[in-house]
C-alpha positions as CSV (number, residue, x, y, z in Angstrom):
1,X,59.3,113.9,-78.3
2,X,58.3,110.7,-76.3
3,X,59.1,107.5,-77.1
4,X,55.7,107.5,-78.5
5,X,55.3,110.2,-80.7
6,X,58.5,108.7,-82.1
7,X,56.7,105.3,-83.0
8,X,53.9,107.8,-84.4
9,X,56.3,109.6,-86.8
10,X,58.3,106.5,-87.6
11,X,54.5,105.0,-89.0
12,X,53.3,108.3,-90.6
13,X,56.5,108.2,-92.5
14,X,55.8,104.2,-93.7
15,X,52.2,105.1,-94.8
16,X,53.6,107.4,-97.4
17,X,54.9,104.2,-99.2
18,X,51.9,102.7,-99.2
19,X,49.8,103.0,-102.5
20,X,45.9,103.0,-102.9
21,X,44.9,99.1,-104.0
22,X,47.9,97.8,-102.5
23,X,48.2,94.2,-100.9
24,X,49.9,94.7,-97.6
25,X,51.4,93.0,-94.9
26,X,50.7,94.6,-91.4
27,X,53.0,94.0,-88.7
28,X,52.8,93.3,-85.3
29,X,54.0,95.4,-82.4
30,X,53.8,98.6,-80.7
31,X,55.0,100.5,-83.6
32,X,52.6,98.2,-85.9
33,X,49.7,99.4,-84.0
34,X,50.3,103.2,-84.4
35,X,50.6,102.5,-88.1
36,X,47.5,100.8,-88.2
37,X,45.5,103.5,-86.2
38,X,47.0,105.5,-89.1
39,X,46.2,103.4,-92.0
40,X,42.5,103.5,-90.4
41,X,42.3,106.3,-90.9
42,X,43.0,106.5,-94.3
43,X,40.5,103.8,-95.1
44,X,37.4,105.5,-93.4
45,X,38.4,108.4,-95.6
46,X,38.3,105.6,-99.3
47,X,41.6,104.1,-98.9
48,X,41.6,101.3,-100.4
49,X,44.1,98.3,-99.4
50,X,43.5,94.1,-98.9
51,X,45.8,93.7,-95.2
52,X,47.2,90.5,-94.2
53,X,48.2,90.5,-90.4
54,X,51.0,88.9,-89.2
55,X,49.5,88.0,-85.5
56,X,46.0,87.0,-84.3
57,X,46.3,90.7,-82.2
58,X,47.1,92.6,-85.1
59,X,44.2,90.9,-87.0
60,X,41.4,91.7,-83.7
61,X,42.6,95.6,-84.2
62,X,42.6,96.1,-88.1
63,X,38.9,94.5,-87.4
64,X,38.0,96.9,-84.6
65,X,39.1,99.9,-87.3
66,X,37.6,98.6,-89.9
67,X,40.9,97.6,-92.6
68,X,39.6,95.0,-94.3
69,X,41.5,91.7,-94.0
70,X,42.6,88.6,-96.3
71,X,44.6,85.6,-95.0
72,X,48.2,85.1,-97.0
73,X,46.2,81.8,-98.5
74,X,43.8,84.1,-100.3
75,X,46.8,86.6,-101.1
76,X,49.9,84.9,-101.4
77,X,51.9,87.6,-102.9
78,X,52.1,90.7,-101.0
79,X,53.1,94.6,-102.5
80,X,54.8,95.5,-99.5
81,X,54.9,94.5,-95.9
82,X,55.3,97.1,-92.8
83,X,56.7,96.4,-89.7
84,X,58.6,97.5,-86.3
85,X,61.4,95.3,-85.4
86,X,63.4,94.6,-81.6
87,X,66.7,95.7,-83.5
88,X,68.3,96.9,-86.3
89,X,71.8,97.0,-87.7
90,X,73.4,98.9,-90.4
91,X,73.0,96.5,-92.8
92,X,68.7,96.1,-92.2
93,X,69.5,92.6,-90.2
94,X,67.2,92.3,-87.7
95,X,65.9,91.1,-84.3
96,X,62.1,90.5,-84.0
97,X,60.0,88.5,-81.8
98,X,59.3,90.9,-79.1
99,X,56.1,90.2,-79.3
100,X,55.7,86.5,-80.1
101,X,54.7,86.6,-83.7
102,X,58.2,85.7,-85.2
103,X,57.2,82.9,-87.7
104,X,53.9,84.8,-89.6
105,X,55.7,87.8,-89.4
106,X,58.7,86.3,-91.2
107,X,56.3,84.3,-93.7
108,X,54.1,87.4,-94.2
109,X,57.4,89.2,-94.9
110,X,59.2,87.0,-97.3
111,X,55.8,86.6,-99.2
112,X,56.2,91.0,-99.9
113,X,57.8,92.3,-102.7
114,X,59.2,95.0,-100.1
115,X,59.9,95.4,-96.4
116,X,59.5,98.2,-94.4
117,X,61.2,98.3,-91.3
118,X,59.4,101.1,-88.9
119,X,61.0,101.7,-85.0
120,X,62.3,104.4,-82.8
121,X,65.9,105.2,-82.9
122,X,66.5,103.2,-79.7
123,X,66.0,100.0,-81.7
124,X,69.4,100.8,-83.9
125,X,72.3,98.9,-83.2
126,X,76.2,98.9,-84.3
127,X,75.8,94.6,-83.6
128,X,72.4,92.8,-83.0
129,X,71.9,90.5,-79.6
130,X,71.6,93.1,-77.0
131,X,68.1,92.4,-77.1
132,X,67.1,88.4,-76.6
133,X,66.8,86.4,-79.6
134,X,63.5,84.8,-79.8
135,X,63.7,81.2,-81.2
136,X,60.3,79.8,-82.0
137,X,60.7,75.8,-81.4
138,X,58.3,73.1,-81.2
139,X,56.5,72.0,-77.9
140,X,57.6,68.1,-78.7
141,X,61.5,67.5,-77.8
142,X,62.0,71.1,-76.3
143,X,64.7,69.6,-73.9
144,X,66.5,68.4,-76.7
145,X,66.1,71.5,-78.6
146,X,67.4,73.8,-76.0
147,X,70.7,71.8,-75.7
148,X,70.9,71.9,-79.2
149,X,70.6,75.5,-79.3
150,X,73.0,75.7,-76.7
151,X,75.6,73.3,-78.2
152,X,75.2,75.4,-81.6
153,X,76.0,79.0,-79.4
154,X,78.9,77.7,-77.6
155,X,80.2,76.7,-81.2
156,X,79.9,80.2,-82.4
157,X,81.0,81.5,-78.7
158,X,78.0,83.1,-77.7
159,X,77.1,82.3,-74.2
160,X,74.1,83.5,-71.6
161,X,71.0,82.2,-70.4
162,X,68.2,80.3,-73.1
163,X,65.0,80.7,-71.3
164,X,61.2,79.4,-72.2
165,X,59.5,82.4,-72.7
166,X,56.3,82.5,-69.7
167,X,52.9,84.3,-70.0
168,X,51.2,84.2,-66.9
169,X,51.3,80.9,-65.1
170,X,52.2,79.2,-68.0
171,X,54.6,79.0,-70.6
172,X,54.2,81.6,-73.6
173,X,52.4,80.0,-76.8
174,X,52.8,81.7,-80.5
175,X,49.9,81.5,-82.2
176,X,51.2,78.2,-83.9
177,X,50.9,76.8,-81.2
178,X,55.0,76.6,-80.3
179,X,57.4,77.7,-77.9
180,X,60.3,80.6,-77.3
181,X,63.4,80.6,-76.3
182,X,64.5,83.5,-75.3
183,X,68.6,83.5,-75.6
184,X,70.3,86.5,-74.1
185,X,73.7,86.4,-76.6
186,X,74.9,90.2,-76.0
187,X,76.0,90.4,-79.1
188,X,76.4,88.2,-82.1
189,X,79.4,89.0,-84.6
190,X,77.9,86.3,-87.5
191,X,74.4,86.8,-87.6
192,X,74.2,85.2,-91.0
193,X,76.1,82.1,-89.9
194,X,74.1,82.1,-86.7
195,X,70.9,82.0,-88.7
196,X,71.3,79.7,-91.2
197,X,72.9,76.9,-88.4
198,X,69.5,77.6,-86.4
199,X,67.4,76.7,-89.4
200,X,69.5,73.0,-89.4
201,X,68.7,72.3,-85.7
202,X,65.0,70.1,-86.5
203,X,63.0,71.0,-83.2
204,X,63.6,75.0,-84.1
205,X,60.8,76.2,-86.4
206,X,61.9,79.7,-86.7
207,X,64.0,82.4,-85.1
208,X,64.1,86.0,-85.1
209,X,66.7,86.9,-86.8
210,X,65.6,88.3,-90.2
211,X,68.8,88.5,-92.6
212,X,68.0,89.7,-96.6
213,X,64.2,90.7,-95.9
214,X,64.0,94.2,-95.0
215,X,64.4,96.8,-98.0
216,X,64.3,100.1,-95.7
217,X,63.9,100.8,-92.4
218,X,62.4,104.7,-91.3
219,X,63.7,105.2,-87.9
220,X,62.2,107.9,-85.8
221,X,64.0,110.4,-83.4
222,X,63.4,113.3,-81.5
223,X,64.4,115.8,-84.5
224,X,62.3,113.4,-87.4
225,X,62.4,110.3,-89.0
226,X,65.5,109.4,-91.5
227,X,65.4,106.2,-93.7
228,X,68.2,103.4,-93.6
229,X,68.8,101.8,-97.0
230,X,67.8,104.0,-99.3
């Protein structure tokens, strides 16, 4: 089974949670999008579900299949919210950001009544950081807000390189309109003390690591999907 077909079972196993009538939050990602093709599916054949996407990209390809769409203004209490994630600990802690839509998908997610975490057995980790943290931060003082964010890892004796994220010729830009830092930590003992001292840095708007907020997470491998936190 390729890495692939992995994402594919991981999503087939999600959309069993998901209820006709629902209001759901759709994720962004490569995982996301094999869930979506899915879900399409399901609607052509009467499915009924109002989707909020948590990224412009996610939005263009639930329109292209036809899942019909509300923003989280319209419906600002969500039945369940399904998405992949970078990594994933024991404890349903996670890395996201891979992508760039950290901040809606952490808005889209907190506004659910449930999280479903959906990745490939690659993505589980014993301790999250191998994979760079993505911390959203605003265009204005980003100097200052790197130092910070430096400062704040040496404290908690993380070290490695905090990059700007770059698309092209260009820095990368979320669809808010901000910045990533891309921080390349290893591995972070304290991700709970991590996150909550990167929510008191001002020029951070959001970061990647999402602590409390996922209720299960179905991981795919090569002999089926299993479920974390049941």
């Amino acid at each position: 089974m390729d890495a692939r077909q992995m994402k594919i079972k991981a999503a087939a196993a999600a959309l069993e949670h998901v209820e006709d009538g629902m209001r759901l939050g759709i994720g962004t990602g490569s995982t996301a999008e094999e869930f979506v093709r899915l879900l399409a599916e399901k609607v052509a054949n009467g499915f009924r579900i109002q989707g909020v996407p948590t990224s412009e990209r996610t939005a263009r390809l639930c329109l292209e299949l036809g899942i019909p769409l509300k923003s989280l203004d319209e419906l600002p209490e969500l039945d369940l919210t399904i998405d992949g994630a970078d990594e994933v600990d024991p404890q349903l802690r996670l890395i996201k950001g891979g992508g760039g839509a950290l901040l809606r998908e952490k808005i889209v997610a907190s506004a659910s009544s449930r999280m479903i975490v959906i990745a490939d057995e690659t993505k589980v980790v014993e301790v999250l950081g191998a994979f760079k943290l993505p911390i959203e931060v605003n265009t204005f003082g980003l100097v200052a807000t790197r130092i910070a964010v430096e400062k704040l890892a040496a404290r908690h004796g993380l070290s490695g390189e905090i990059v700007v994220r770059g698309s092209g010729d260009g820095p990368f830009m979320t669809d808010g309109g901000h910045l990533i830092l891309d921080a390349s930590f290893g591995r972070i003992p304290d991700a709970d003390a991590l996150a909550r001292d990167l929510n008191a840095i001002p020029g951070v708007v959001e970061h990647g690591l999402f602590i409390g907020i996922a209720s299960l997470a179905i991981i795919a491998g090569p002999n089926g999907a299993r479920v974390l936190g049941a």
